[in-house]
XYZ file of C-alpha atoms in Angstrom:
477
model
C -29.395 0.748 -43.180
C -25.713 1.360 -42.346
C -24.000 4.464 -43.677
C -20.230 4.682 -44.057
C -18.871 8.184 -43.598
C -15.572 8.635 -45.442
C -12.659 10.342 -43.704
C -11.230 13.151 -45.759
C -7.570 13.102 -46.749
C -7.096 16.276 -44.775
C -8.509 14.631 -41.659
C -6.433 11.494 -42.147
C -3.321 13.536 -42.698
C -3.966 15.592 -39.586
C -4.384 12.471 -37.458
C -1.251 10.918 -38.888
C 0.738 14.100 -38.287
C -0.448 14.266 -34.668
C 0.596 10.691 -33.994
C 3.948 11.246 -35.671
C 4.583 14.386 -33.638
C 3.641 12.499 -30.473
C 6.142 9.752 -31.328
C 8.849 12.292 -32.018
C 8.144 14.096 -28.744
C 8.382 10.864 -26.711
C 11.484 9.679 -28.546
C 13.145 12.958 -27.616
C 12.072 12.678 -23.959
C 13.340 9.101 -23.721
C 16.716 10.041 -25.212
C 17.693 11.415 -21.785
C 21.093 10.301 -20.459
C 19.305 8.909 -17.403
C 18.065 6.101 -19.665
C 21.264 5.467 -21.597
C 21.310 1.848 -20.448
C 18.070 1.346 -22.445
C 16.552 -0.359 -19.411
C 13.050 0.939 -19.966
C 9.787 -0.111 -21.555
C 6.797 2.040 -22.459
C 3.346 1.259 -23.781
C 0.511 3.721 -24.338
C -2.755 2.120 -25.455
C -5.992 3.758 -26.603
C -8.915 2.296 -24.681
C -11.340 3.925 -27.103
C -9.726 2.831 -30.367
C -8.242 -0.421 -29.034
C -4.899 0.331 -30.604
C -1.347 1.153 -29.583
C -0.395 4.813 -29.678
C 3.222 4.295 -28.621
C 5.353 1.380 -27.516
C 8.973 0.533 -26.998
C 10.330 -2.668 -25.434
C 6.791 -3.516 -24.424
C 7.656 -7.209 -24.016
C 10.943 -6.769 -22.124
C 10.792 -7.833 -18.487
C 11.555 -5.186 -15.854
C 11.459 -4.822 -12.090
C 8.064 -3.088 -11.623
C 8.568 -1.945 -8.016
C 5.211 -0.872 -6.560
C 3.472 -1.021 -9.932
C 3.040 -4.654 -8.865
C 0.310 -3.359 -6.541
C -1.881 -2.739 -9.610
C -2.093 -6.484 -10.198
C -2.706 -7.217 -6.520
C -5.470 -4.615 -6.506
C -7.116 -6.012 -9.642
C -7.033 -9.580 -8.298
C -8.395 -8.473 -4.919
C -11.335 -6.685 -6.515
C -12.021 -9.625 -8.822
C -11.827 -12.437 -6.256
C -12.781 -10.695 -2.991
C -15.040 -7.941 -4.337
C -15.112 -4.198 -3.584
C -17.343 -4.681 -0.519
C -15.253 -7.417 1.105
C -14.846 -6.681 4.808
C -12.313 -7.974 7.274
C -13.426 -9.201 10.688
C -11.835 -8.869 14.103
C -13.734 -11.031 16.563
C -13.954 -11.401 20.322
C -14.771 -14.816 21.795
C -15.056 -16.376 25.230
C -15.372 -19.825 26.743
C -16.654 -18.287 29.944
C -19.993 -16.957 31.058
C -21.426 -13.460 31.378
C -23.137 -12.634 34.667
C -24.524 -9.140 34.829
C -21.789 -6.943 33.370
C -18.946 -9.327 34.286
C -17.287 -11.875 32.034
C -16.019 -14.859 33.991
C -13.499 -16.553 31.722
C -10.836 -15.848 29.140
C -11.388 -13.230 26.437
C -10.016 -14.092 22.988
C -9.304 -11.575 20.246
C -8.958 -13.198 16.811
C -7.644 -11.337 13.794
C -8.512 -12.115 10.188
C -5.829 -10.015 8.546
C -7.437 -6.567 8.605
C -4.687 -4.277 7.221
C -6.493 -1.200 8.514
C -7.238 -2.048 12.105
C -6.233 1.395 13.339
C -6.915 3.401 16.491
C -10.464 4.399 15.579
C -11.421 0.835 14.679
C -9.913 -0.540 17.890
C -11.983 1.928 19.916
C -15.129 0.779 18.109
C -14.257 -2.863 18.808
C -13.697 -2.204 22.507
C -16.890 -0.166 22.818
C -18.918 -2.915 21.154
C -17.729 -5.186 23.979
C -18.457 -2.561 26.625
C -21.986 -2.056 25.272
C -22.961 -5.740 25.645
C -22.525 -4.635 28.484
C -19.259 -6.055 29.834
C -17.483 -3.842 32.342
C -15.259 -6.443 33.990
C -13.238 -9.412 32.737
C -12.143 -12.084 35.196
C -9.773 -14.089 33.048
C -6.882 -13.821 30.635
C -6.688 -11.846 27.396
C -5.597 -14.213 24.614
C -4.679 -13.439 21.001
C -5.407 -15.752 18.061
C -3.396 -14.972 14.910
C -3.890 -18.357 13.226
C -5.752 -17.033 10.160
C -2.332 -16.315 8.581
C 0.856 -18.343 8.727
C 3.633 -17.330 11.100
C 5.955 -15.770 8.496
C 6.311 -12.088 9.327
C 7.985 -11.121 6.061
C 7.986 -12.363 2.492
C 10.810 -14.838 1.871
C 11.990 -13.065 -1.284
C 12.563 -9.833 0.626
C 15.791 -11.361 1.910
C 17.034 -10.698 5.396
C 14.835 -8.642 7.700
C 15.482 -4.971 7.130
C 15.580 -2.079 9.529
C 12.903 -0.212 11.409
C 11.457 1.611 8.392
C 7.666 1.714 8.235
C 7.638 0.341 4.670
C 9.257 -2.858 5.963
C 6.700 -3.594 8.694
C 6.027 -7.262 9.558
C 2.818 -9.069 8.624
C 0.242 -10.771 10.822
C -3.391 -11.812 10.993
C -3.661 -9.641 14.089
C -2.057 -6.301 13.220
C -2.556 -2.738 14.403
C -1.813 0.682 12.904
C 0.131 -0.845 9.991
C 2.409 -2.452 12.610
C 4.131 0.843 13.250
C 4.378 3.380 16.034
C 4.788 7.135 15.665
C 7.703 8.713 17.528
C 7.670 12.461 18.264
C 10.839 14.257 19.384
C 10.699 17.838 20.707
C 13.760 19.898 21.721
C 14.270 20.654 25.407
C 14.056 24.136 26.911
C 17.820 24.628 27.005
C 20.875 23.323 25.164
C 22.085 20.185 26.890
C 18.601 19.110 28.006
C 17.238 15.791 26.861
C 14.613 16.203 24.131
C 11.106 15.032 24.921
C 10.266 11.730 23.221
C 6.659 10.577 22.881
C 5.577 7.262 21.354
C 2.042 6.830 20.010
C 0.388 4.562 20.983
C 1.954 4.644 24.433
C 1.755 1.059 25.738
C 4.099 -1.258 27.670
C 5.018 -2.918 24.382
C 7.392 -0.038 23.556
C 10.001 1.477 25.852
C 12.163 4.492 25.063
C 15.921 4.746 25.546
C 16.644 8.427 25.073
C 20.347 9.233 24.676
C 19.855 12.317 22.528
C 20.392 15.932 23.499
C 19.178 19.416 22.706
C 21.738 21.449 20.768
C 22.279 25.248 20.683
C 19.898 27.108 18.385
C 22.457 27.755 15.653
C 23.880 24.241 15.665
C 22.453 21.833 13.141
C 21.469 18.492 14.651
C 20.733 14.987 13.435
C 18.563 12.494 15.264
C 19.001 8.737 14.819
C 16.115 6.440 15.710
C 16.292 2.687 15.934
C 14.032 -0.122 17.103
C 15.463 -3.114 18.957
C 13.677 -6.367 19.721
C 13.943 -7.024 23.459
C 11.710 -10.103 23.489
C 8.737 -8.980 25.572
C 8.936 -5.434 24.262
C 10.480 -3.211 21.600
C 13.045 -0.613 22.599
C 12.959 2.686 20.714
C 16.422 4.195 20.956
C 16.989 7.868 20.188
C 20.516 9.232 19.778
C 22.076 12.313 18.216
C 20.846 15.844 18.661
C 18.088 18.275 17.776
C 18.519 22.056 17.621
C 16.780 24.112 20.300
C 14.846 26.077 17.675
C 13.816 23.017 15.631
C 10.211 22.036 15.152
C 8.856 18.863 16.678
C 10.157 15.926 14.612
C 7.985 12.956 13.686
C 9.103 9.448 12.705
C 7.304 6.229 11.816
C 8.969 3.072 13.127
C 7.883 -0.532 12.605
C 7.466 -3.041 15.436
C 8.774 -6.604 15.619
C 5.822 -8.667 16.914
C 2.415 -7.698 15.457
C 0.387 -10.015 17.701
C 2.015 -8.941 20.964
C 1.789 -5.291 19.899
C -1.916 -5.522 19.006
C -2.688 -7.400 22.202
C -0.931 -4.746 24.284
C -2.939 -1.991 22.593
C -6.185 -3.966 23.007
C -5.583 -4.375 26.735
C -4.740 -0.672 27.093
C -7.917 0.353 25.257
C -10.021 -1.949 27.446
C -8.688 -0.208 30.546
C -9.180 3.253 29.035
C -12.782 2.341 28.226
C -13.366 1.591 31.894
C -13.379 -2.215 31.622
C -11.772 -3.724 34.710
C -9.329 -6.570 34.078
C -8.649 -9.270 36.673
C -6.066 -11.922 35.828
C -4.968 -10.054 32.723
C -1.966 -12.146 31.635
C -1.408 -11.676 27.916
C -1.106 -14.921 25.976
C -1.145 -16.429 22.496
C -3.533 -19.216 21.661
C -6.343 -20.346 19.390
C -10.026 -19.919 19.973
C -11.363 -23.258 21.265
C -14.150 -25.011 19.406
C -17.495 -24.110 20.857
C -16.320 -20.701 22.085
C -19.037 -18.061 22.195
C -18.820 -15.118 19.815
C -19.195 -11.849 21.690
C -18.299 -9.243 19.045
C -17.798 -9.393 15.283
C -16.271 -6.080 14.263
C -16.181 -5.506 10.512
C -13.719 -3.265 8.701
C -14.434 -0.625 6.122
C -14.984 -2.001 2.589
C -11.960 -3.283 0.721
C -12.484 -0.530 -1.868
C -11.545 2.081 0.745
C -8.533 0.139 1.981
C -7.248 0.041 -1.597
C -7.003 3.837 -1.646
C -4.383 3.762 1.079
C -2.679 0.892 -0.705
C -2.213 2.697 -4.018
C -2.305 6.400 -3.279
C 0.395 6.006 -0.621
C 1.893 2.675 -1.768
C 1.504 0.815 1.516
C 3.453 -2.454 1.392
C 1.804 -4.003 4.446
C -1.690 -3.530 3.027
C -0.652 -5.238 -0.218
C 0.884 -8.250 1.512
C -2.014 -8.628 3.961
C -4.408 -8.632 1.006
C -2.294 -11.247 -0.771
C -2.418 -13.586 2.237
C -6.155 -12.920 2.524
C -6.627 -14.029 -1.083
C -4.823 -17.256 -0.210
C -6.885 -17.851 2.929
C -10.237 -17.151 1.293
C -9.523 -19.254 -1.798
C -7.626 -22.205 -0.306
C -8.464 -22.003 3.386
C -6.477 -20.749 6.387
C -3.784 -20.177 7.225
C -3.327 -17.568 4.532
C 0.111 -17.665 2.955
C 1.988 -15.601 0.423
C 2.391 -18.697 -1.760
C -1.357 -19.381 -1.909
C -2.053 -15.747 -2.638
C 0.386 -15.926 -5.536
C -1.477 -18.977 -6.855
C -4.516 -16.751 -7.271
C -2.415 -14.018 -8.893
C -1.218 -16.633 -11.416
C -4.829 -17.594 -12.099
C -5.629 -13.961 -12.763
C -2.693 -13.538 -15.134
C -3.723 -16.692 -17.015
C -7.177 -15.187 -17.490
C -5.439 -12.346 -19.354
C -3.585 -14.790 -21.592
C -0.175 -14.783 -19.874
C 1.526 -18.050 -18.954
C 3.648 -18.253 -15.825
C 6.903 -18.359 -17.784
C 6.177 -14.915 -19.254
C 6.525 -12.997 -15.963
C 7.705 -13.397 -12.361
C 5.648 -12.289 -9.373
C 6.894 -13.164 -5.889
C 5.015 -10.755 -3.619
C 1.992 -8.494 -3.541
C 3.667 -5.138 -3.001
C 6.560 -5.049 -5.466
C 9.073 -4.587 -2.648
C 11.075 -7.566 -3.921
C 13.542 -6.943 -6.719
C 12.820 -10.451 -8.027
C 9.509 -9.401 -9.603
C 9.514 -9.087 -13.392
C 6.746 -7.634 -15.561
C 6.410 -6.049 -18.986
C 4.777 -2.755 -19.817
C 2.347 -4.699 -22.013
C 1.268 -6.929 -19.108
C 0.516 -3.960 -16.887
C -1.426 -2.254 -19.667
C -3.369 -5.500 -20.219
C -4.386 -5.468 -16.544
C -5.457 -1.828 -16.840
C -7.480 -2.600 -19.962
C -9.149 -5.631 -18.376
C -10.150 -3.638 -15.280
C -11.379 -0.740 -17.414
C -13.739 -3.105 -19.218
C -15.261 -4.507 -16.009
C -17.709 -2.005 -14.562
C -18.141 -4.123 -11.412
C -14.642 -3.172 -10.266
C -13.392 -0.300 -12.464
C -14.864 2.603 -10.413
C -13.221 1.314 -7.207
C -9.960 0.554 -9.003
C -9.494 3.973 -10.583
C -10.611 5.829 -7.453
C -7.782 4.094 -5.568
C -5.118 5.533 -7.890
C -3.229 8.734 -7.202
C -4.555 11.863 -8.890
C -1.694 13.798 -10.483
C -1.121 17.110 -8.725
C -3.851 16.453 -6.162
C -3.289 13.595 -3.707
C -1.230 10.651 -2.527
C 2.378 10.221 -3.605
C 1.801 12.371 -6.706
C 0.298 15.364 -4.904
C 3.251 17.584 -5.825
C 3.798 16.207 -9.316
C 2.461 18.268 -12.228
C 0.504 20.411 -9.759
C 0.721 23.432 -12.085
C -0.089 21.524 -15.280
C -3.491 22.094 -16.834
C -5.694 18.996 -16.728
C -3.207 17.103 -14.540
C -6.153 15.589 -12.681
C -7.075 13.711 -15.839
C -4.176 11.376 -15.053
C -4.751 8.614 -12.463
C -1.569 6.743 -11.656
C 0.409 4.308 -9.519
C 4.041 5.048 -8.722
C 6.876 2.604 -8.145
C 10.310 3.229 -6.644
C 13.302 1.111 -5.666
C 17.010 1.839 -5.929
C 17.740 2.543 -9.646
C 14.107 1.651 -10.444
C 11.196 3.966 -11.164
C 7.787 3.243 -12.653
C 4.534 4.995 -13.417
C 1.409 3.355 -14.818
C -2.272 4.195 -14.993
C -4.760 6.091 -17.115
C -5.009 9.515 -18.723
C -7.474 11.355 -20.916
C -6.123 13.388 -23.803
C -7.160 16.873 -24.839
C -9.770 15.581 -27.310
C -11.296 13.222 -24.739
C -9.633 9.972 -25.797
C -8.824 7.622 -22.911
C -5.550 5.742 -22.602
C -3.913 3.123 -20.386
C -0.150 3.410 -20.079
C 2.872 1.914 -18.374
C 6.392 3.326 -18.001
C 8.931 0.948 -16.452
C 12.486 2.187 -15.856
C 15.370 0.056 -14.548
C 19.111 0.595 -14.207
C 18.695 4.361 -13.933
C 21.777 6.508 -14.442
C 20.451 9.536 -12.590
C 18.729 10.673 -9.426
C 15.166 9.556 -8.881
C 13.871 13.096 -9.327
C 15.107 13.169 -12.920
C 13.346 9.887 -13.665
C 10.096 11.306 -12.279
C 10.535 14.361 -14.489
C 10.850 12.137 -17.585
C 7.657 10.300 -16.634
C 5.813 13.565 -16.040
C 6.872 14.874 -19.435
C 5.450 11.755 -21.089
C 2.158 12.155 -19.250
C 2.008 15.856 -20.182
C 2.424 14.942 -23.844
C -0.422 12.485 -23.428
C -2.714 15.027 -21.801
C -2.296 17.518 -24.638
C -2.510 14.900 -27.392
C -5.222 15.691 -29.944
C -5.531 13.564 -33.063
C -6.970 16.450 -34.974
C -4.916 19.381 -33.786
C -2.009 18.396 -31.572
C 0.306 21.354 -31.097
């Protein structure tokens, strides 16, 4: 027998008053002069009640910036799976006699966006433990699993040396960046000490900077120039004698050549002797023997770096991987976007209702609505096979990632899991939060054409989230 429990008028009135007060609070927050162009859309949706709590311009298209990564993440988990692992493989057409390889050694990349120093050491040591202690032959790189386009076409002309604009490649290392450290000299007028990590022949330093007197404020300028066979890191300007060691992240121009240079250096450091070590590009011949198949960490872990720190390279590598796995190599941005379109269709959105041109949101040509992002969040929430990995990849307000310093002193801030998005005059925040009475919500805040500094836009978003955290249908203050 089913019993219907009536809701008292007092209870109904209390709930209605709480919702009304919530609406009034958000209307007041959104009346900020920063948003006077009305270029914003907001949707807050109850995952428990399956109803809208608040919405404004939910169907207007906006530049989502890095909130686009939420869709890339959802599609990756759906079509690749949380335990998908990238391979980096070593092949040879030669023969192994004792601990010596007679023949060329091929390293083939399959798009691993997190082939970093630790993973490269593991790869090299797997070869050493075969055991192979000497290679008589060339070291050859195979990057054919992806196409040859280093950047997404819709990003426009190649940008500068910023880490967020790093090139793409099936064979990539350390996010295709190097770390540059600059320390002041002992005396004013001395050249500062410049250290590049990793230190390989692929990068050369041109240091034209100087150490300035202790009381003189300095400014260092770093640039990266493509010199064909190597990248030149130029350092100009000055650094004060009493300054701390400065650290910069700079992208490289040729991922394959860079990775190959690091691979060769690590082989030597591991004690593997190289004879005839010319570095070349090529493809693994048919019938080549597999020596090592090094697997990456699970995709679920890579997604944490993608979303907590908004890594563009990881997003675009994943997009090309989706294309390669679904339609065959070489992986391309276009084929990855075909799978994104399939995912959006599964949510009920036709291709003329949005525009997605990359995986990271770096392009200003992307267009999404707050409702579409909330629909993705709802769909993921309802799929237990991917939801735990999806939400664990989001930034925790006041605790980690790009939102570590946001709302750090707000009670229950860790009940908000979010993805940020930032471009010039664009700011976005989407994710989940749990209100004071335990109700769970998905939300999206998209802001374009901002008339203020980015910090003010972040403050508006934080105020909205704070209102959500303290929302209580029965007793909202």
